Amino acid sequence: MGSVLDGKAVAAKVRAEVARDVGVFRAAHGRVPGLDVVLVGADPASEVYVRHKEKACDEVGMRGRVHRLPATTTQAELLALLEGLNADASVDGVLVQLPLPRGLDEKAILDAVHPSKDVDGFHPINAGLLSSGRPALVPCTPSGCMRLLAEAGVDPAGKRAVVVGRSNIVGKPMAQLLLAANATVTIAHSRTADLPAVCREADILVVAIGRARMVRGDWVREGAVVIDVGMNRGDDGKLCGDVAYDEALPRASFITPVPGGVGPMTIACLLENTLKAARARG
Ligand code: NDP
């Protein structure tokens, strides 16, 4: 029977570390790190995420500020706001909450965040630095997954890792981080032939698909570590992952639950990134 990787507990530990280090930063620099979140439109889920981010900043002693803009905001207005935040010395991190309302060019807007303030790690410069093995602001969810592995005492070096999903937000950076940690990495996706067989090769299986309970128990190698990034509503209306948790638990050595696994790590790593960006700017 696998051990449950408790993302809530690890996230609390990360937040406590950040709170401590924010105190050290304030003493050294006479200011606190600042995160500015831009929310365009009134998507209810985004509103909840943004409030959580603001609250999380408060709790670790950072300055969190949300810019709420109407859905009618034009591309030029949004770019002008980002330009102002890029130039503002009190702003260390800038995050544009996704999805953006239709009519706004998401790619151009994410590219307009200065790479040194890109705490989501989505800018192509940061993606390029990560794939070149150089220090960068790394996307928060894959960072959180790596921390969960570390907390479980799992060293990826020499292990077979399979990442299912190749998005720029999760799958690709996750694969890069595992590669940097010396795993032998396979990236699987919707065109992968015989996905169950590919998954069965994994010592470390990271799943970021967005389909409820798609990965079945018999896709999991005996003793594998399973990291489930998925967040879906199951047929019963409850939150569930991409992995059939009950089936995978008896086979895995470690497994993340949904909720309470990867999810809580994402905001904790956002706080870490904001502190990192602040330190880099001094
Ligand atoms: P995307 O939709 O951007 O990417 C999904 C990936 O899964 C794609 O690469 C796609 O392949 C692949 N895929 C889709 N269907 C299949 C299939 N049948 N077989 C194999 N691969 C498939 O999603 P994200 O990466 O943004 O997110 C993935 C999941 O993680 C979602 O459930 C999301 O809610 C969750 N998430 C959770 C976060 C957290 O904090 N816990 C943060 C971010 C995301 P292809 O490229 O070929 O289309």
Short mmCIF file of C-alpha atoms and ligand atoms in Angstrom, two decimals:
data_model
loop_
_atom_site.label_atom_id
_atom_site.label_comp_id
_atom_site.label_asym_id
_atom_site.label_seq_id
_atom_site.Cartn_x
_atom_site.Cartn_y
_atom_site.Cartn_z
CA MET A 1 0.00 0.00 0.00
CA GLY A 2 1.40 3.37 -1.04
CA SER A 3 2.14 6.28 1.26
CA VAL A 4 0.09 9.37 0.63
CA LEU A 5 2.11 12.44 -0.31
CA ASP A 6 0.44 15.16 1.71
CA GLY A 7 0.63 18.32 -0.38
CA LYS A 8 -1.16 20.37 2.25
CA ALA A 9 1.49 19.61 4.86
CA VAL A 10 4.41 20.20 2.47
CA ALA A 11 2.83 23.45 1.23
CA ALA A 12 2.49 24.65 4.83
CA LYS A 13 6.19 23.92 5.32
CA VAL A 14 7.11 25.86 2.16
CA ARG A 15 4.99 28.83 3.24
CA ALA A 16 6.64 28.86 6.66
CA GLU A 17 10.06 28.88 4.97
CA VAL A 18 8.99 31.75 2.71
CA ALA A 19 7.57 33.73 5.67
CA ARG A 20 10.88 33.33 7.50
CA ASP A 21 12.88 34.39 4.42
CA VAL A 22 10.59 37.37 3.76
CA GLY A 23 11.54 38.59 7.24
CA VAL A 24 15.23 38.25 6.36
CA PHE A 25 14.67 40.06 3.05
CA ARG A 26 12.81 42.92 4.74
CA ALA A 27 15.58 43.36 7.29
CA ALA A 28 18.19 43.48 4.51
CA HIS A 29 16.33 45.64 1.99
CA GLY A 30 13.87 47.72 4.01
CA ARG A 31 10.93 46.57 1.88
CA VAL A 32 8.84 43.45 1.36
CA PRO A 33 8.53 41.47 -1.88
CA GLY A 34 5.48 42.48 -3.93
CA LEU A 35 3.28 40.39 -6.21
CA ASP A 36 0.84 42.04 -8.62
CA VAL A 37 -1.91 39.86 -10.07
CA VAL A 38 -3.90 41.03 -13.07
CA LEU A 39 -7.44 39.70 -13.39
CA VAL A 40 -9.42 40.59 -16.51
CA GLY A 41 -13.15 39.85 -16.50
CA ALA A 42 -15.26 38.07 -13.92
CA ASP A 43 -14.57 34.35 -14.36
CA PRO A 44 -15.73 32.94 -10.98
CA ALA A 45 -12.99 30.28 -10.73
CA SER A 46 -10.29 32.87 -11.55
CA GLU A 47 -11.74 35.20 -8.91
CA VAL A 48 -11.36 32.44 -6.30
CA TYR A 49 -7.76 31.65 -7.38
CA VAL A 50 -6.82 35.32 -7.28
CA ARG A 51 -8.26 35.79 -3.80
CA HIS A 52 -6.27 32.77 -2.59
CA LYS A 53 -3.08 34.26 -4.04
CA GLU A 54 -3.73 37.62 -2.37
CA LYS A 55 -4.40 35.94 0.99
CA ALA A 56 -1.34 33.72 0.67
CA CYS A 57 0.84 36.82 0.14
CA ASP A 58 -0.59 38.44 3.29
CA GLU A 59 0.08 35.33 5.32
CA VAL A 60 3.79 35.27 4.49
CA GLY A 61 4.22 39.03 4.94
CA MET A 62 4.47 39.94 1.24
CA ARG A 63 2.55 42.68 -0.52
CA GLY A 64 -0.14 41.13 -2.73
CA ARG A 65 -2.18 43.39 -4.98
CA VAL A 66 -4.89 42.50 -7.49
CA HIS A 67 -5.67 44.67 -10.52
CA ARG A 68 -9.30 43.91 -11.45
CA LEU A 69 -10.09 44.99 -14.99
CA PRO A 70 -13.40 44.74 -16.87
CA ALA A 71 -13.85 42.08 -19.57
CA THR A 72 -14.04 44.95 -22.08
CA THR A 73 -10.37 45.86 -21.45
CA THR A 74 -8.50 46.24 -24.72
CA GLN A 75 -5.19 44.65 -25.61
CA ALA A 76 -3.53 48.09 -25.60
CA GLU A 77 -4.88 48.93 -22.12
CA LEU A 78 -3.65 45.64 -20.71
CA LEU A 79 -0.23 46.02 -22.31
CA ALA A 80 0.02 49.55 -20.88
CA LEU A 81 -0.73 48.23 -17.37
CA LEU A 82 1.94 45.53 -17.74
CA GLU A 83 4.45 48.08 -18.97
CA GLY A 84 3.79 50.14 -15.84
CA LEU A 85 4.21 47.11 -13.57
CA ASN A 86 7.42 46.10 -15.35
CA ALA A 87 8.82 49.58 -14.64
CA ASP A 88 7.58 49.81 -11.02
CA ALA A 89 10.45 49.14 -8.60
CA SER A 90 8.08 47.99 -5.82
CA VAL A 91 6.76 45.16 -8.01
CA ASP A 92 8.76 41.92 -7.95
CA GLY A 93 6.27 39.51 -9.49
CA VAL A 94 3.64 40.02 -12.18
CA LEU A 95 1.06 37.37 -12.93
CA VAL A 96 -1.75 37.53 -15.48
CA GLN A 97 -4.54 35.21 -14.40
CA LEU A 98 -5.64 32.84 -17.18
CA PRO A 99 -7.87 32.33 -19.05
CA LEU A 100 -8.19 35.80 -20.58
CA PRO A 101 -11.49 36.90 -22.11
CA ARG A 102 -11.88 36.24 -25.82
CA GLY A 103 -10.40 38.96 -28.02
CA LEU A 104 -7.20 39.32 -26.00
CA ASP A 105 -4.05 37.76 -27.43
CA GLU A 106 -2.86 35.57 -24.57
CA LYS A 107 0.54 34.86 -26.05
CA ALA A 108 1.36 38.52 -26.68
CA ILE A 109 0.21 39.45 -23.18
CA LEU A 110 2.24 36.77 -21.41
CA ASP A 111 5.26 37.76 -23.51
CA ALA A 112 4.84 41.36 -22.27
CA VAL A 113 5.60 40.42 -18.64
CA HIS A 114 9.28 41.14 -18.01
CA PRO A 115 11.11 37.79 -17.65
CA SER A 116 12.64 38.91 -14.32
CA LYS A 117 9.11 39.43 -12.91
CA ASP A 118 7.51 36.42 -14.60
CA VAL A 119 6.71 34.46 -11.42
CA ASP A 120 4.49 32.03 -13.36
CA GLY A 121 7.57 31.08 -15.41
CA PHE A 122 5.57 31.15 -18.66
CA HIS A 123 7.74 33.63 -20.61
CA PRO A 124 9.71 32.00 -23.47
CA ILE A 125 12.94 33.39 -22.00
CA ASN A 126 12.31 31.52 -18.76
CA ALA A 127 11.21 28.39 -20.63
CA GLY A 128 14.42 28.62 -22.69
CA LEU A 129 16.60 29.10 -19.62
CA LEU A 130 14.99 26.09 -17.97
CA SER A 131 15.61 23.88 -20.99
CA SER A 132 19.21 25.14 -21.15
CA GLY A 133 19.70 24.05 -17.54
CA ARG A 134 20.21 27.63 -16.30
CA PRO A 135 18.59 29.24 -13.25
CA ALA A 136 15.16 30.58 -14.14
CA LEU A 137 11.75 31.35 -12.76
CA VAL A 138 10.20 27.91 -13.11
CA PRO A 139 6.45 27.26 -13.49
CA CYS A 140 4.91 26.77 -10.07
CA THR A 141 3.04 23.47 -10.49
CA PRO A 142 6.03 21.43 -11.75
CA SER A 143 8.22 23.06 -9.09
CA GLY A 144 5.70 21.92 -6.51
CA CYS A 145 5.82 18.37 -7.89
CA MET A 146 9.62 18.32 -7.59
CA ARG A 147 9.39 19.50 -3.99
CA LEU A 148 6.89 16.72 -3.22
CA LEU A 149 9.35 14.17 -4.63
CA ALA A 150 12.15 15.64 -2.53
CA GLU A 151 10.02 15.57 0.62
CA ALA A 152 9.26 11.90 -0.01
CA GLY A 153 13.01 11.23 -0.30
CA VAL A 154 12.66 10.24 -3.97
CA ASP A 155 15.79 11.06 -5.97
CA PRO A 156 14.93 10.99 -9.70
CA ALA A 157 18.55 10.27 -10.70
CA GLY A 158 18.73 7.14 -12.83
CA LYS A 159 14.97 6.51 -12.60
CA ARG A 160 12.55 6.10 -15.48
CA ALA A 161 10.13 9.05 -15.39
CA VAL A 162 7.04 9.31 -17.57
CA VAL A 163 5.21 12.63 -17.83
CA VAL A 164 1.77 12.38 -19.41
CA GLY A 165 0.87 15.79 -20.89
CA ARG A 166 3.02 18.26 -22.81
CA SER A 167 1.54 21.67 -22.00
CA ASN A 168 3.90 24.62 -21.56
CA ILE A 169 2.47 25.12 -18.09
CA VAL A 170 2.89 21.63 -16.65
CA GLY A 171 4.10 18.76 -18.85
CA LYS A 172 7.07 20.30 -20.65
CA PRO A 173 8.62 22.11 -17.66
CA MET A 174 8.00 19.01 -15.50
CA ALA A 175 9.94 16.90 -17.99
CA GLN A 176 12.77 19.48 -18.01
CA LEU A 177 13.00 19.47 -14.21
CA LEU A 178 13.09 15.68 -14.07
CA LEU A 179 15.76 15.64 -16.79
CA ALA A 180 17.79 18.21 -14.86
CA ALA A 181 17.49 15.89 -11.86
CA ASN A 182 18.99 13.10 -14.00
CA ALA A 183 15.90 10.98 -14.61
CA THR A 184 15.43 9.22 -17.96
CA VAL A 185 12.35 11.04 -19.17
CA THR A 186 9.56 10.10 -21.56
CA ILE A 187 6.89 12.65 -22.46
CA ALA A 188 3.55 11.11 -23.46
CA HIS A 189 0.53 12.87 -24.97
CA SER A 190 -2.70 12.32 -26.86
CA ARG A 191 -0.89 10.76 -29.84
CA THR A 192 1.18 8.32 -27.78
CA ALA A 193 0.65 4.72 -28.86
CA ASP A 194 -0.22 2.26 -26.08
CA LEU A 195 -0.20 4.79 -23.25
CA PRO A 196 -0.85 2.14 -20.56
CA ALA A 197 2.35 0.29 -21.55
CA VAL A 198 4.35 3.55 -21.54
CA CYS A 199 3.02 4.42 -18.08
CA ARG A 200 3.92 0.94 -16.79
CA GLU A 201 7.59 1.69 -17.52
CA ALA A 202 7.62 4.55 -15.04
CA ASP A 203 9.37 4.56 -11.68
CA ILE A 204 8.01 8.12 -11.42
CA LEU A 205 4.68 8.76 -13.16
CA VAL A 206 3.50 12.37 -13.44
CA VAL A 207 0.04 12.79 -14.94
CA ALA A 208 -1.22 16.16 -16.25
CA ILE A 209 -3.96 15.40 -18.76
CA GLY A 210 -7.19 16.91 -17.48
CA ARG A 211 -9.35 13.76 -17.74
CA ALA A 212 -10.97 12.33 -14.65
CA ARG A 213 -9.52 8.97 -13.52
CA MET A 214 -8.08 8.19 -16.95
CA VAL A 215 -4.95 6.45 -15.63
CA ARG A 216 -6.07 3.12 -14.20
CA GLY A 217 -4.47 1.08 -11.45
CA ASP A 218 -2.97 -1.48 -13.82
CA TRP A 219 -1.10 1.32 -15.69
CA VAL A 220 0.98 1.83 -12.55
CA ARG A 221 4.11 -0.23 -12.07
CA GLU A 222 4.38 -1.91 -8.65
CA GLY A 223 6.28 0.51 -6.37
CA ALA A 224 6.06 3.55 -8.68
CA VAL A 225 5.75 7.10 -7.37
CA VAL A 226 2.57 8.69 -8.75
CA ILE A 227 2.12 12.46 -8.98
CA ASP A 228 -1.38 13.40 -10.11
CA VAL A 229 -1.63 17.00 -11.35
CA GLY A 230 -5.16 16.69 -12.75
CA MET A 231 -8.05 18.62 -11.28
CA ASN A 232 -11.39 17.48 -12.61
CA ARG A 233 -15.00 17.17 -11.56
CA GLY A 234 -15.97 13.50 -11.50
CA ASP A 235 -19.40 12.15 -12.47
CA ASP A 236 -20.39 12.50 -8.80
CA GLY A 237 -19.54 16.23 -8.91
CA LYS A 238 -16.55 15.76 -6.59
CA LEU A 239 -13.04 16.98 -7.34
CA CYS A 240 -10.81 14.17 -8.65
CA GLY A 241 -7.49 13.69 -10.39
CA ASP A 242 -6.40 12.14 -13.67
CA VAL A 243 -5.47 8.93 -11.85
CA ALA A 244 -7.95 6.37 -10.47
CA TYR A 245 -6.59 6.93 -6.97
CA ASP A 246 -8.22 3.95 -5.23
CA GLU A 247 -6.84 1.58 -7.87
CA ALA A 248 -3.36 3.11 -7.96
CA LEU A 249 -2.86 3.43 -4.19
CA PRO A 250 -2.20 -0.28 -3.52
CA ARG A 251 0.44 -0.45 -6.28
CA ALA A 252 2.25 2.86 -5.78
CA SER A 253 5.02 3.48 -3.24
CA PHE A 254 3.91 7.12 -2.97
CA ILE A 255 0.90 8.86 -4.45
CA THR A 256 -0.59 12.36 -4.31
CA PRO A 257 -4.30 12.64 -3.52
CA VAL A 258 -6.69 15.05 -5.26
CA PRO A 259 -7.53 17.35 -3.59
CA GLY A 260 -4.67 17.91 -1.14
CA GLY A 261 -1.73 16.81 -3.30
CA VAL A 262 -0.22 18.96 -6.04
CA GLY A 263 -2.88 21.70 -5.80
CA PRO A 264 -1.73 23.33 -2.54
CA MET A 265 1.88 23.30 -3.77
CA THR A 266 1.18 25.62 -6.69
CA ILE A 267 0.48 28.77 -4.65
CA ALA A 268 3.25 27.92 -2.19
CA CYS A 269 5.71 27.79 -5.11
CA LEU A 270 4.31 31.07 -6.47
CA LEU A 271 5.29 32.71 -3.17
CA GLU A 272 8.73 31.12 -3.45
CA ASN A 273 9.11 32.48 -6.98
CA THR A 274 8.10 35.98 -5.89
CA LEU A 275 10.73 35.92 -3.16
CA LYS A 276 13.28 34.58 -5.66
CA ALA A 277 12.45 37.40 -8.12
CA ALA A 278 12.74 39.97 -5.31
CA ARG A 279 16.12 38.60 -4.22
CA ALA A 280 17.41 38.66 -7.80
CA ARG A 281 16.42 42.34 -8.05
CA GLY A 282 17.82 43.16 -4.60
P1 NDP B 1 -3.65 21.02 -21.21
O1 NDP B 1 -5.04 20.77 -21.65
O2 NDP B 1 -2.94 22.24 -21.64
O3 NDP B 1 -2.75 19.77 -21.62
C1 NDP B 1 -3.22 18.46 -21.48
C2 NDP B 1 -2.20 17.50 -22.02
O4 NDP B 1 -2.74 16.20 -21.89
C3 NDP B 1 -1.89 17.71 -23.51
O5 NDP B 1 -0.50 17.62 -23.75
C4 NDP B 1 -2.64 16.58 -24.20
O6 NDP B 1 -1.98 16.04 -25.32
C5 NDP B 1 -2.64 15.51 -23.12
N1 NDP B 1 -3.79 14.62 -23.31
C6 NDP B 1 -5.07 14.96 -23.51
N2 NDP B 1 -5.81 13.85 -23.69
C7 NDP B 1 -4.97 12.81 -23.64
C8 NDP B 1 -5.12 11.43 -23.77
N3 NDP B 1 -6.31 10.87 -24.02
N4 NDP B 1 -4.04 10.63 -23.66
C9 NDP B 1 -2.82 11.17 -23.43
N5 NDP B 1 -2.61 12.48 -23.28
C10 NDP B 1 -3.66 13.30 -23.39
O7 NDP B 1 -3.71 20.93 -19.62
P2 NDP B 1 -2.68 21.46 -18.49
O8 NDP B 1 -1.34 20.88 -18.68
O9 NDP B 1 -2.82 22.91 -18.31
O10 NDP B 1 -3.36 20.79 -17.20
C11 NDP B 1 -3.49 19.39 -17.07
C12 NDP B 1 -4.32 19.09 -15.84
O11 NDP B 1 -3.68 19.60 -14.70
C13 NDP B 1 -5.73 19.71 -15.83
O12 NDP B 1 -6.59 18.82 -15.15
C14 NDP B 1 -5.55 20.95 -14.99
O13 NDP B 1 -6.74 21.33 -14.34
C15 NDP B 1 -4.55 20.47 -13.99
N6 NDP B 1 -3.73 21.55 -13.42
C16 NDP B 1 -3.61 21.56 -12.06
C17 NDP B 1 -2.85 22.52 -11.46
C18 NDP B 1 -2.71 22.46 -9.98
O14 NDP B 1 -2.33 23.44 -9.37
N7 NDP B 1 -2.95 21.32 -9.36
C19 NDP B 1 -2.19 23.58 -12.20
C20 NDP B 1 -2.30 23.44 -13.65
C21 NDP B 1 -3.07 22.46 -14.21
P3 NDP B 1 -1.81 16.87 -26.71
O15 NDP B 1 -0.70 17.85 -26.44
O16 NDP B 1 -1.44 15.82 -27.68
O17 NDP B 1 -3.13 17.53 -26.96
#
